[in-house]
């Protein structure tokens, strides 16, 4: 019996060293798992700074600028239409609808009065030049022309009165041209040594030169246009009287 038991024990296979190494490794292996091993380490990227831009407040054209009820009042002197301590205004106040309508109506009224003044003054000049005798008529036309030039020289430099001053200058020059034609018609140029028609032409060219001088002095195209029209008429008359020589003289 003992021999059989010893034989059975001797039949058990010996433990291989390779299996023992695997068993030790399984024992030493961690039973849990590390979460950090699955995490990807990355450097913190610097977040770009948001650039803040100041947005300009859009102004409503229809409503306009609305004053704040809780303003401190320190910047009231910079508001449009605010009067400074010395009496000046830095920024002109904006016109509302009522003021705009009033200004538009005033301009139309002034334009109507301007047309009426031109017609009235021209009618007076025509009456003075045709009804009165020669000497009073000549003196009256000359006085009316000088008075109109005075008003033009006084009002043209003022931007608000520039149109009125230009109108007075144009009317006055028209009266001077009429006076030159009346003087030729009355026979005042008969005693001229260069001839009656020649004296009239020289007088008209002198008045055109005065007209151009006033236009250049005030840099006004309307006055220069009047001088251009009169010069064309003088050139046409010279061509009718003297033919090619008169036309060439006027062109030169």
XYZ file of C-alpha atoms in Angstrom:
252
model
C 0.000 0.000 0.000
C 2.708 2.230 0.953
C 4.429 1.391 -2.229
C 1.361 2.251 -4.281
C 0.928 5.558 -2.519
C 4.530 6.374 -3.069
C 4.114 5.452 -6.681
C 1.118 7.751 -7.078
C 2.961 10.618 -5.526
C 5.877 10.014 -7.739
C 3.594 10.109 -10.811
C 2.568 13.845 -10.212
C 4.250 16.079 -12.801
C 6.719 18.603 -11.482
C 5.839 22.308 -11.527
C 7.447 24.058 -14.422
C 9.299 27.246 -13.646
C 7.581 29.100 -16.531
C 4.133 28.698 -14.973
C 5.428 30.015 -11.687
C 6.737 33.190 -13.341
C 3.372 33.844 -15.033
C 1.582 33.296 -11.719
C 3.813 35.870 -10.004
C 3.222 38.412 -12.713
C -0.551 37.948 -12.460
C -0.371 38.456 -8.742
C 1.724 41.592 -9.010
C -0.501 43.127 -11.736
C -2.820 45.869 -10.392
C -6.424 44.884 -10.155
C -7.709 48.450 -10.810
C -7.072 50.839 -13.718
C -5.569 54.280 -13.705
C -7.825 56.970 -15.168
C -4.953 59.365 -15.760
C -3.434 56.964 -18.235
C -6.346 57.688 -20.545
C -6.056 61.487 -20.179
C -4.227 63.429 -22.860
C -1.996 66.033 -21.346
C -2.112 69.243 -23.357
C -0.793 72.688 -22.636
C -3.320 75.333 -21.784
C -3.781 77.542 -24.819
C -3.903 81.211 -24.107
C -7.363 82.459 -24.795
C -7.238 85.411 -27.166
C -8.264 88.638 -25.576
C -11.433 90.023 -26.975
C -10.805 93.394 -28.538
C -13.437 95.778 -27.449
C -14.145 98.502 -29.907
C -16.095 101.545 -29.048
C -19.199 101.639 -31.130
C -20.365 105.038 -32.102
C -23.922 105.722 -31.162
C -26.069 105.936 -34.264
C -28.075 109.121 -34.325
C -31.648 108.952 -35.442
C -32.102 111.625 -38.118
C -35.864 111.771 -37.690
C -35.850 112.104 -33.887
C -32.525 113.850 -33.412
C -30.409 113.888 -30.306
C -32.295 113.301 -27.060
C -30.820 114.844 -23.961
C -30.352 112.574 -20.975
C -32.534 113.365 -17.953
C -29.799 112.331 -15.537
C -26.882 114.232 -17.069
C -24.542 116.036 -14.736
C -24.740 119.266 -16.695
C -20.980 119.646 -17.034
C -21.076 119.382 -20.833
C -24.117 121.573 -21.401
C -21.898 124.374 -22.693
C -20.820 122.109 -25.568
C -24.345 121.302 -26.699
C -25.574 122.717 -30.036
C -26.960 126.207 -29.590
C -25.480 126.692 -26.117
C -24.416 130.272 -25.420
C -20.977 130.633 -23.846
C -20.031 133.073 -21.127
C -18.633 135.520 -23.683
C -21.859 135.437 -25.700
C -20.585 133.259 -28.546
C -22.086 129.994 -29.798
C -19.647 127.170 -30.601
C -22.051 124.839 -32.392
C -25.087 126.070 -34.273
C -28.323 124.469 -33.187
C -30.108 122.204 -35.628
C -33.246 123.518 -37.310
C -36.487 121.777 -36.584
C -39.296 121.327 -39.084
C -41.035 124.590 -38.138
C -37.846 126.633 -38.487
C -37.048 124.941 -41.783
C -40.468 125.828 -43.185
C -40.106 129.408 -41.961
C -36.685 129.799 -43.591
C -37.959 128.317 -46.855
C -40.935 130.667 -46.868
C -38.723 133.646 -46.110
C -36.464 132.790 -49.044
C -39.410 132.586 -51.429
C -40.763 135.891 -50.127
C -37.378 137.551 -50.517
C -37.087 136.220 -54.062
C -40.507 137.640 -54.924
C -39.615 141.013 -53.447
C -36.363 140.948 -55.389
C -38.173 140.453 -58.691
C -40.640 143.213 -57.827
C -37.792 145.570 -56.972
C -36.048 144.871 -60.295
C -39.208 145.545 -62.291
C -40.064 148.676 -60.305
C -36.583 150.177 -60.544
C -36.396 149.397 -64.260
C -39.784 151.036 -64.813
C -38.656 154.148 -62.938
C -35.512 154.305 -65.072
C -37.554 153.958 -68.262
C -39.877 156.797 -67.179
C -36.975 159.048 -66.231
C -35.210 158.383 -69.521
C -38.224 158.948 -71.779
C -40.593 161.411 -70.100
C -38.273 163.985 -68.530
C -36.235 166.483 -70.570
C -32.741 165.608 -71.659
C -30.641 167.129 -68.866
C -32.883 166.088 -65.935
C -33.271 162.666 -67.511
C -29.500 162.224 -67.888
C -28.829 163.405 -64.353
C -31.596 161.145 -62.987
C -30.290 158.047 -64.762
C -26.744 158.775 -63.641
C -27.848 159.292 -60.016
C -29.880 156.061 -60.033
C -26.890 154.140 -61.445
C -24.472 155.514 -58.851
C -26.952 154.775 -56.035
C -27.301 151.159 -57.215
C -23.526 150.678 -57.393
C -23.205 152.054 -53.873
C -25.733 149.575 -52.542
C -24.034 146.753 -54.437
C -20.602 147.587 -53.030
C -22.095 147.694 -49.559
C -24.171 144.494 -49.645
C -22.161 142.089 -51.818
C -19.472 141.435 -49.143
C -22.241 140.339 -46.750
C -23.114 136.676 -47.468
C -26.730 137.186 -46.400
C -27.180 140.197 -48.721
C -24.987 139.084 -51.628
C -27.813 138.293 -54.057
C -29.491 141.619 -53.385
C -26.238 143.496 -53.921
C -25.547 141.681 -57.205
C -29.034 142.571 -58.402
C -28.471 146.250 -57.662
C -25.194 146.216 -59.592
C -26.828 144.596 -62.635
C -29.678 147.141 -62.600
C -27.241 150.041 -62.253
C -25.115 148.874 -65.174
C -28.255 148.522 -67.274
C -29.112 152.142 -66.454
C -25.620 153.270 -67.490
C -25.935 151.428 -70.811
C -29.298 153.081 -71.358
C -27.822 156.481 -70.518
C -25.119 155.984 -73.155
C -27.731 155.130 -75.795
C -29.900 158.096 -74.766
C -26.922 160.432 -74.983
C -26.290 159.217 -78.537
C -29.983 159.650 -79.338
C -30.077 163.171 -77.890
C -27.118 164.236 -79.997
C -24.666 164.712 -77.150
C -21.968 162.911 -79.168
C -22.371 165.036 -82.297
C -19.530 167.359 -81.346
C -17.109 164.461 -80.763
C -14.018 164.630 -83.000
C -13.999 160.872 -83.596
C -17.619 160.716 -84.723
C -20.991 160.024 -83.156
C -21.142 156.248 -83.611
C -17.503 155.843 -82.657
C -18.054 157.777 -79.439
C -21.027 155.578 -78.614
C -18.926 152.455 -79.202
C -16.117 153.769 -77.007
C -18.631 154.667 -74.263
C -20.173 151.176 -74.354
C -16.765 149.498 -74.286
C -15.808 151.656 -71.296
C -18.974 150.619 -69.474
C -18.273 146.957 -70.323
C -14.784 147.371 -68.847
C -16.336 148.798 -65.666
C -18.751 145.867 -65.590
C -15.925 143.345 -65.895
C -13.931 145.146 -63.195
C -16.831 144.899 -60.734
C -17.353 141.223 -61.630
C -13.660 140.451 -60.992
C -13.655 142.497 -57.805
C -16.478 140.497 -56.240
C -15.891 137.230 -58.156
C -19.471 137.115 -59.397
C -20.428 135.285 -62.595
C -23.816 137.001 -62.980
C -22.213 140.432 -63.388
C -19.661 139.015 -65.823
C -22.469 137.430 -67.852
C -24.094 140.845 -68.264
C -20.815 142.267 -69.566
C -20.529 139.363 -72.013
C -24.002 139.999 -73.445
C -23.366 143.718 -73.904
C -20.022 142.999 -75.519
C -21.711 140.663 -78.013
C -24.191 143.402 -78.897
C -21.417 145.923 -79.382
C -19.554 143.475 -81.579
C -22.651 142.868 -83.697
C -23.233 146.603 -84.093
C -19.602 147.146 -85.060
C -19.896 144.420 -87.668
C -23.052 145.974 -89.095
C -21.491 149.446 -89.339
C -17.912 148.684 -90.320
C -18.081 145.197 -91.756
C -15.074 142.916 -91.432
C -12.887 145.628 -89.949
C -15.339 146.255 -87.098
C -15.660 142.549 -86.333
C -11.877 142.058 -86.385
C -11.434 145.065 -84.106
C -13.919 143.723 -81.565
C -12.367 140.264 -81.643
C -8.914 141.726 -81.142
